[in-house]
């Protein structure tokens, strides 16, 4: 029996940062919380943006009232077409402006890109942050994979789709897996190739970067 070591990796393990700079005014989650895709994790000060939105909403309300009155007159063949089109254009321009402001305001929220557990909170209330600065780390067990380096001499023994057993020393138990991917290139430095193995058993206790041992029966004699 041959043993080869690998390390756990997951598809969803990401550091989340803010899209815009500013002062952190709200933090809605703590480490260990489960969050869903799109959930707001924190908010950056958007007071100026809210003032702009309120101003445009007021302008839009007035423009809408003018347009409705102008439309009633135009329907009765009163007034010029230019007055009607001007009122209509002003209203639609403000509506487009308000939509843009709402979209921009979303940039002041730090949101979860996928569902998972908040593993790290790097922010503090009142802290000034900049775009790209690490704010949260979210980890999910979705797509949990063991990545291993297989010796070149076993290239014919581990194939895509093959079933293997993976022993986790820290958990003191084995979990079955299936070979998902095998690299077509041999690493010239250590004469190994990469293999990705999807775990098929219970993975509740398995954590990112945990070491697993692939056990391959190389020879058997009755």
PDB file of C-alpha atoms in Angstrom:
ATOM      1  CA  UNK A   1       0.000   0.000   0.000  1.00  0.00           C
ATOM      2  CA  UNK A   2       1.346   3.384  -1.049  1.00  0.00           C
ATOM      3  CA  UNK A   3       0.496   6.620   0.762  1.00  0.00           C
ATOM      4  CA  UNK A   4       0.528  10.060  -0.866  1.00  0.00           C
ATOM      5  CA  UNK A   5      -0.137  13.319   0.927  1.00  0.00           C
ATOM      6  CA  UNK A   6      -2.507  16.041  -0.230  1.00  0.00           C
ATOM      7  CA  UNK A   7      -4.055  19.233   1.076  1.00  0.00           C
ATOM      8  CA  UNK A   8      -7.699  20.307   1.249  1.00  0.00           C
ATOM      9  CA  UNK A   9      -8.848  23.192  -0.900  1.00  0.00           C
ATOM     10  CA  UNK A  10     -12.336  24.600  -1.546  1.00  0.00           C
ATOM     11  CA  UNK A  11     -13.822  26.473  -4.490  1.00  0.00           C
ATOM     12  CA  UNK A  12     -15.314  29.124  -2.208  1.00  0.00           C
ATOM     13  CA  UNK A  13     -12.586  30.549   0.029  1.00  0.00           C
ATOM     14  CA  UNK A  14     -12.236  34.244  -0.568  1.00  0.00           C
ATOM     15  CA  UNK A  15     -11.122  37.503   1.013  1.00  0.00           C
ATOM     16  CA  UNK A  16     -13.753  40.212   0.552  1.00  0.00           C
ATOM     17  CA  UNK A  17     -12.860  43.889   0.226  1.00  0.00           C
ATOM     18  CA  UNK A  18     -14.730  47.175  -0.159  1.00  0.00           C
ATOM     19  CA  UNK A  19     -15.526  48.600  -3.590  1.00  0.00           C
ATOM     20  CA  UNK A  20     -15.164  52.181  -2.420  1.00  0.00           C
ATOM     21  CA  UNK A  21     -13.177  53.959   0.263  1.00  0.00           C
ATOM     22  CA  UNK A  22     -14.539  55.640   3.366  1.00  0.00           C
ATOM     23  CA  UNK A  23     -15.293  55.207   7.048  1.00  0.00           C
ATOM     24  CA  UNK A  24     -16.898  51.987   8.285  1.00  0.00           C
ATOM     25  CA  UNK A  25     -20.225  52.883   9.909  1.00  0.00           C
ATOM     26  CA  UNK A  26     -21.848  49.468  10.328  1.00  0.00           C
ATOM     27  CA  UNK A  27     -20.621  45.877  10.688  1.00  0.00           C
ATOM     28  CA  UNK A  28     -23.494  43.395  10.546  1.00  0.00           C
ATOM     29  CA  UNK A  29     -21.728  40.041  11.058  1.00  0.00           C
ATOM     30  CA  UNK A  30     -19.197  38.437  13.366  1.00  0.00           C
ATOM     31  CA  UNK A  31     -16.815  35.535  12.909  1.00  0.00           C
ATOM     32  CA  UNK A  32     -18.665  32.232  12.738  1.00  0.00           C
ATOM     33  CA  UNK A  33     -21.874  33.689  11.255  1.00  0.00           C
ATOM     34  CA  UNK A  34     -23.355  31.941   8.229  1.00  0.00           C
ATOM     35  CA  UNK A  35     -24.142  34.380   5.413  1.00  0.00           C
ATOM     36  CA  UNK A  36     -26.026  34.056   2.148  1.00  0.00           C
ATOM     37  CA  UNK A  37     -25.096  35.279  -1.317  1.00  0.00           C
ATOM     38  CA  UNK A  38     -25.637  39.024  -1.592  1.00  0.00           C
ATOM     39  CA  UNK A  39     -26.025  39.585   2.157  1.00  0.00           C
ATOM     40  CA  UNK A  40     -24.619  42.911   3.380  1.00  0.00           C
ATOM     41  CA  UNK A  41     -21.669  42.373   5.702  1.00  0.00           C
ATOM     42  CA  UNK A  42     -20.741  45.987   6.403  1.00  0.00           C
ATOM     43  CA  UNK A  43     -21.429  49.516   5.226  1.00  0.00           C
ATOM     44  CA  UNK A  44     -19.160  52.440   4.455  1.00  0.00           C
ATOM     45  CA  UNK A  45     -20.291  56.007   5.214  1.00  0.00           C
ATOM     46  CA  UNK A  46     -22.682  57.051   2.433  1.00  0.00           C
ATOM     47  CA  UNK A  47     -24.132  60.247   3.940  1.00  0.00           C
ATOM     48  CA  UNK A  48     -23.165  62.398   0.947  1.00  0.00           C
ATOM     49  CA  UNK A  49     -24.644  59.862  -1.466  1.00  0.00           C
ATOM     50  CA  UNK A  50     -27.905  59.788   0.512  1.00  0.00           C
ATOM     51  CA  UNK A  51     -28.107  63.579   0.278  1.00  0.00           C
ATOM     52  CA  UNK A  52     -27.625  63.392  -3.493  1.00  0.00           C
ATOM     53  CA  UNK A  53     -30.340  60.743  -3.761  1.00  0.00           C
ATOM     54  CA  UNK A  54     -32.762  62.837  -1.674  1.00  0.00           C
ATOM     55  CA  UNK A  55     -32.081  65.882  -3.847  1.00  0.00           C
ATOM     56  CA  UNK A  56     -32.654  64.035  -7.112  1.00  0.00           C
ATOM     57  CA  UNK A  57     -35.838  62.416  -5.736  1.00  0.00           C
ATOM     58  CA  UNK A  58     -37.184  65.863  -4.915  1.00  0.00           C
ATOM     59  CA  UNK A  59     -36.306  67.124  -8.393  1.00  0.00           C
ATOM     60  CA  UNK A  60     -37.902  64.053  -9.953  1.00  0.00           C
ATOM     61  CA  UNK A  61     -41.097  64.561  -7.972  1.00  0.00           C
ATOM     62  CA  UNK A  62     -41.370  68.116  -9.285  1.00  0.00           C
ATOM     63  CA  UNK A  63     -40.470  67.089 -12.851  1.00  0.00           C
ATOM     64  CA  UNK A  64     -43.072  64.302 -12.764  1.00  0.00           C
ATOM     65  CA  UNK A  65     -45.756  66.724 -11.661  1.00  0.00           C
ATOM     66  CA  UNK A  66     -44.836  69.152 -14.459  1.00  0.00           C
ATOM     67  CA  UNK A  67     -44.814  66.324 -17.012  1.00  0.00           C
ATOM     68  CA  UNK A  68     -48.234  65.042 -15.963  1.00  0.00           C
ATOM     69  CA  UNK A  69     -49.726  68.521 -16.244  1.00  0.00           C
ATOM     70  CA  UNK A  70     -48.032  69.102 -19.595  1.00  0.00           C
ATOM     71  CA  UNK A  71     -49.281  65.727 -20.842  1.00  0.00           C
ATOM     72  CA  UNK A  72     -52.873  66.567 -19.931  1.00  0.00           C
ATOM     73  CA  UNK A  73     -52.589  69.831 -21.847  1.00  0.00           C
ATOM     74  CA  UNK A  74     -50.978  68.100 -24.823  1.00  0.00           C
ATOM     75  CA  UNK A  75     -53.739  65.465 -24.860  1.00  0.00           C
ATOM     76  CA  UNK A  76     -56.200  68.351 -25.144  1.00  0.00           C
ATOM     77  CA  UNK A  77     -54.151  69.876 -27.975  1.00  0.00           C
ATOM     78  CA  UNK A  78     -53.127  72.751 -25.724  1.00  0.00           C
ATOM     79  CA  UNK A  79     -49.527  73.976 -25.743  1.00  0.00           C
ATOM     80  CA  UNK A  80     -46.664  73.062 -28.025  1.00  0.00           C
ATOM     81  CA  UNK A  81     -45.103  69.667 -28.677  1.00  0.00           C
ATOM     82  CA  UNK A  82     -41.737  71.094 -27.656  1.00  0.00           C
ATOM     83  CA  UNK A  83     -43.031  71.886 -24.161  1.00  0.00           C
ATOM     84  CA  UNK A  84     -44.431  68.355 -23.814  1.00  0.00           C
ATOM     85  CA  UNK A  85     -41.234  66.656 -25.056  1.00  0.00           C
ATOM     86  CA  UNK A  86     -39.060  68.877 -22.887  1.00  0.00           C
ATOM     87  CA  UNK A  87     -41.037  67.953 -19.763  1.00  0.00           C
ATOM     88  CA  UNK A  88     -40.923  64.272 -20.720  1.00  0.00           C
ATOM     89  CA  UNK A  89     -37.175  64.350 -21.355  1.00  0.00           C
ATOM     90  CA  UNK A  90     -36.478  66.135 -18.056  1.00  0.00           C
ATOM     91  CA  UNK A  91     -38.475  63.526 -16.125  1.00  0.00           C
ATOM     92  CA  UNK A  92     -36.793  60.565 -17.854  1.00  0.00           C
ATOM     93  CA  UNK A  93     -33.319  62.060 -17.381  1.00  0.00           C
ATOM     94  CA  UNK A  94     -33.889  62.431 -13.644  1.00  0.00           C
ATOM     95  CA  UNK A  95     -35.201  58.849 -13.444  1.00  0.00           C
ATOM     96  CA  UNK A  96     -32.036  57.583 -15.128  1.00  0.00           C
ATOM     97  CA  UNK A  97     -29.914  59.740 -12.820  1.00  0.00           C
ATOM     98  CA  UNK A  98     -31.680  58.328  -9.758  1.00  0.00           C
ATOM     99  CA  UNK A  99     -31.139  54.736 -10.948  1.00  0.00           C
ATOM    100  CA  UNK A 100     -27.430  55.468 -11.368  1.00  0.00           C
ATOM    101  CA  UNK A 101     -27.220  56.923  -7.867  1.00  0.00           C
ATOM    102  CA  UNK A 102     -28.930  53.850  -6.387  1.00  0.00           C
ATOM    103  CA  UNK A 103     -26.463  51.582  -8.195  1.00  0.00           C
ATOM    104  CA  UNK A 104     -23.523  53.686  -7.017  1.00  0.00           C
ATOM    105  CA  UNK A 105     -24.866  53.605  -3.470  1.00  0.00           C
ATOM    106  CA  UNK A 106     -24.644  49.792  -3.514  1.00  0.00           C
ATOM    107  CA  UNK A 107     -20.856  50.178  -3.767  1.00  0.00           C
ATOM    108  CA  UNK A 108     -20.875  51.488  -0.206  1.00  0.00           C
ATOM    109  CA  UNK A 109     -22.033  48.060   0.973  1.00  0.00           C
ATOM    110  CA  UNK A 110     -19.657  45.131   1.387  1.00  0.00           C
ATOM    111  CA  UNK A 111     -21.621  42.056   0.333  1.00  0.00           C
ATOM    112  CA  UNK A 112     -21.040  38.301   0.437  1.00  0.00           C
ATOM    113  CA  UNK A 113     -20.285  36.974  -3.085  1.00  0.00           C
ATOM    114  CA  UNK A 114     -21.369  33.462  -2.076  1.00  0.00           C
ATOM    115  CA  UNK A 115     -22.937  31.609   0.841  1.00  0.00           C
ATOM    116  CA  UNK A 116     -20.607  30.427   3.569  1.00  0.00           C
ATOM    117  CA  UNK A 117     -19.204  31.055   7.037  1.00  0.00           C
ATOM    118  CA  UNK A 118     -17.483  34.295   8.019  1.00  0.00           C
ATOM    119  CA  UNK A 119     -14.018  33.061   8.958  1.00  0.00           C
ATOM    120  CA  UNK A 120     -12.366  36.431   9.588  1.00  0.00           C
ATOM    121  CA  UNK A 121     -13.517  40.008  10.227  1.00  0.00           C
ATOM    122  CA  UNK A 122     -10.706  42.499   9.618  1.00  0.00           C
ATOM    123  CA  UNK A 123     -12.755  45.686  10.067  1.00  0.00           C
ATOM    124  CA  UNK A 124     -13.554  47.877  13.048  1.00  0.00           C
ATOM    125  CA  UNK A 125     -16.207  50.552  13.413  1.00  0.00           C
ATOM    126  CA  UNK A 126     -14.845  53.979  12.545  1.00  0.00           C
ATOM    127  CA  UNK A 127     -11.947  52.516  10.577  1.00  0.00           C
ATOM    128  CA  UNK A 128     -11.076  54.170   7.261  1.00  0.00           C
ATOM    129  CA  UNK A 129     -10.749  51.654   4.477  1.00  0.00           C
ATOM    130  CA  UNK A 130      -9.725  51.780   0.839  1.00  0.00           C
ATOM    131  CA  UNK A 131     -10.775  49.644  -2.141  1.00  0.00           C
ATOM    132  CA  UNK A 132      -8.932  46.334  -2.133  1.00  0.00           C
ATOM    133  CA  UNK A 133      -8.226  46.370   1.595  1.00  0.00           C
ATOM    134  CA  UNK A 134      -9.128  42.953   3.153  1.00  0.00           C
ATOM    135  CA  UNK A 135     -12.369  43.250   5.111  1.00  0.00           C
ATOM    136  CA  UNK A 136     -13.772  39.720   5.520  1.00  0.00           C
ATOM    137  CA  UNK A 137     -12.884  36.154   4.653  1.00  0.00           C
ATOM    138  CA  UNK A 138     -15.713  33.782   3.797  1.00  0.00           C
ATOM    139  CA  UNK A 139     -15.265  30.044   3.506  1.00  0.00           C
ATOM    140  CA  UNK A 140     -17.701  27.456   2.210  1.00  0.00           C
ATOM    141  CA  UNK A 141     -17.392  23.685   1.995  1.00  0.00           C
ATOM    142  CA  UNK A 142     -18.892  23.763  -1.487  1.00  0.00           C
ATOM    143  CA  UNK A 143     -16.617  21.985  -3.958  1.00  0.00           C
ATOM    144  CA  UNK A 144     -14.270  20.657  -1.291  1.00  0.00           C
ATOM    145  CA  UNK A 145     -11.259  19.037  -2.965  1.00  0.00           C
ATOM    146  CA  UNK A 146      -8.054  17.289  -1.970  1.00  0.00           C
ATOM    147  CA  UNK A 147      -5.148  18.466  -4.114  1.00  0.00           C
ATOM    148  CA  UNK A 148      -2.258  16.028  -4.267  1.00  0.00           C
ATOM    149  CA  UNK A 149       1.036  15.592  -6.065  1.00  0.00           C
ATOM    150  CA  UNK A 150       1.281  12.032  -7.421  1.00  0.00           C
ATOM    151  CA  UNK A 151       4.650  10.430  -8.277  1.00  0.00           C
ATOM    152  CA  UNK A 152       5.190   9.899 -11.982  1.00  0.00           C
ATOM    153  CA  UNK A 153       5.636   6.163 -11.427  1.00  0.00           C
ATOM    154  CA  UNK A 154       1.935   5.874 -10.441  1.00  0.00           C
ATOM    155  CA  UNK A 155       0.615   7.570 -13.567  1.00  0.00           C
ATOM    156  CA  UNK A 156      -1.124   4.388 -14.695  1.00  0.00           C
ATOM    157  CA  UNK A 157      -2.497   3.507 -11.246  1.00  0.00           C
ATOM    158  CA  UNK A 158      -4.580   6.621 -10.485  1.00  0.00           C
ATOM    159  CA  UNK A 159      -6.950   7.585 -13.266  1.00  0.00           C
ATOM    160  CA  UNK A 160      -9.771  10.087 -13.621  1.00  0.00           C
ATOM    161  CA  UNK A 161     -12.998   8.723 -12.128  1.00  0.00           C
ATOM    162  CA  UNK A 162     -11.171   6.251  -9.860  1.00  0.00           C
ATOM    163  CA  UNK A 163     -12.395   5.800  -6.270  1.00  0.00           C
ATOM    164  CA  UNK A 164      -9.870   6.318  -3.463  1.00  0.00           C
ATOM    165  CA  UNK A 165      -9.839   6.468   0.322  1.00  0.00           C
ATOM    166  CA  UNK A 166      -8.436   9.544   2.039  1.00  0.00           C
ATOM    167  CA  UNK A 167      -7.283   9.300   5.645  1.00  0.00           C
ATOM    168  CA  UNK A 168      -7.234  12.478   7.756  1.00  0.00           C
ATOM    169  CA  UNK A 169      -4.789  12.088  10.670  1.00  0.00           C
ATOM    170  CA  UNK A 170      -6.274  15.022  12.588  1.00  0.00           C
ATOM    171  CA  UNK A 171      -9.778  13.555  12.350  1.00  0.00           C
ATOM    172  CA  UNK A 172      -8.589   9.958  12.717  1.00  0.00           C
ATOM    173  CA  UNK A 173     -10.985   8.777  10.026  1.00  0.00           C
ATOM    174  CA  UNK A 174     -11.141   8.034   6.304  1.00  0.00           C
ATOM    175  CA  UNK A 175     -13.437   9.657   3.754  1.00  0.00           C
ATOM    176  CA  UNK A 176     -14.065   8.241   0.265  1.00  0.00           C
ATOM    177  CA  UNK A 177     -13.311  10.339  -2.767  1.00  0.00           C
ATOM    178  CA  UNK A 178     -13.310  10.296  -6.554  1.00  0.00           C
ATOM    179  CA  UNK A 179     -10.524  11.548  -8.809  1.00  0.00           C
ATOM    180  CA  UNK A 180     -11.956  14.581 -10.611  1.00  0.00           C
ATOM    181  CA  UNK A 181      -8.927  15.822 -12.526  1.00  0.00           C
ATOM    182  CA  UNK A 182      -5.435  14.652 -13.441  1.00  0.00           C
ATOM    183  CA  UNK A 183      -2.820  17.004 -14.829  1.00  0.00           C
ATOM    184  CA  UNK A 184      -1.429  16.220 -18.255  1.00  0.00           C
ATOM    185  CA  UNK A 185       1.949  17.739 -17.342  1.00  0.00           C
ATOM    186  CA  UNK A 186       4.711  16.263 -15.205  1.00  0.00           C
ATOM    187  CA  UNK A 187       6.546  18.653 -12.889  1.00  0.00           C
ATOM    188  CA  UNK A 188      10.205  18.340 -13.977  1.00  0.00           C
ATOM    189  CA  UNK A 189      11.487  19.402 -10.547  1.00  0.00           C
ATOM    190  CA  UNK A 190       9.998  16.571  -8.502  1.00  0.00           C
ATOM    191  CA  UNK A 191       8.616  14.262 -11.239  1.00  0.00           C
ATOM    192  CA  UNK A 192       5.042  14.452  -9.969  1.00  0.00           C
ATOM    193  CA  UNK A 193       1.699  15.391 -11.507  1.00  0.00           C
ATOM    194  CA  UNK A 194      -1.319  17.075  -9.914  1.00  0.00           C
ATOM    195  CA  UNK A 195      -4.563  15.316  -9.057  1.00  0.00           C
ATOM    196  CA  UNK A 196      -7.810  16.775  -7.690  1.00  0.00           C
ATOM    197  CA  UNK A 197     -10.000  14.450  -5.639  1.00  0.00           C
ATOM    198  CA  UNK A 198     -13.586  15.307  -4.722  1.00  0.00           C
ATOM    199  CA  UNK A 199     -14.651  14.101  -1.272  1.00  0.00           C
ATOM    200  CA  UNK A 200     -17.879  12.095  -1.318  1.00  0.00           C
ATOM    201  CA  UNK A 201     -18.431  11.389   2.362  1.00  0.00           C
ATOM    202  CA  UNK A 202     -19.340  13.712   5.235  1.00  0.00           C
ATOM    203  CA  UNK A 203     -17.104  16.791   5.132  1.00  0.00           C
ATOM    204  CA  UNK A 204     -18.508  18.739   8.094  1.00  0.00           C
ATOM    205  CA  UNK A 205     -15.273  18.366  10.067  1.00  0.00           C
ATOM    206  CA  UNK A 206     -12.907  18.904   7.154  1.00  0.00           C
ATOM    207  CA  UNK A 207     -11.251  22.318   7.038  1.00  0.00           C
ATOM    208  CA  UNK A 208      -9.351  24.244   4.381  1.00  0.00           C
ATOM    209  CA  UNK A 209      -5.632  23.356   4.181  1.00  0.00           C
ATOM    210  CA  UNK A 210      -6.150  20.193   6.280  1.00  0.00           C
ATOM    211  CA  UNK A 211      -3.771  17.381   5.328  1.00  0.00           C
ATOM    212  CA  UNK A 212      -5.153  14.146   3.924  1.00  0.00           C
ATOM    213  CA  UNK A 213      -3.384  10.928   2.974  1.00  0.00           C
ATOM    214  CA  UNK A 214      -4.379   9.030  -0.150  1.00  0.00           C
ATOM    215  CA  UNK A 215      -4.039   5.300   0.356  1.00  0.00           C
ATOM    216  CA  UNK A 216      -3.450   3.330  -2.814  1.00  0.00           C
ATOM    217  CA  UNK A 217      -3.134  -0.439  -2.825  1.00  0.00           C
ATOM    218  CA  UNK A 218      -0.139  -1.062  -5.084  1.00  0.00           C
ATOM    219  CA  UNK A 219       0.271  -4.826  -4.678  1.00  0.00           C
ATOM    220  CA  UNK A 220      -1.843  -7.658  -3.282  1.00  0.00           C
ATOM    221  CA  UNK A 221      -1.061 -11.336  -2.762  1.00  0.00           C
ATOM    222  CA  UNK A 222      -3.623 -13.820  -1.504  1.00  0.00           C
TER     223      UNK A 222
END
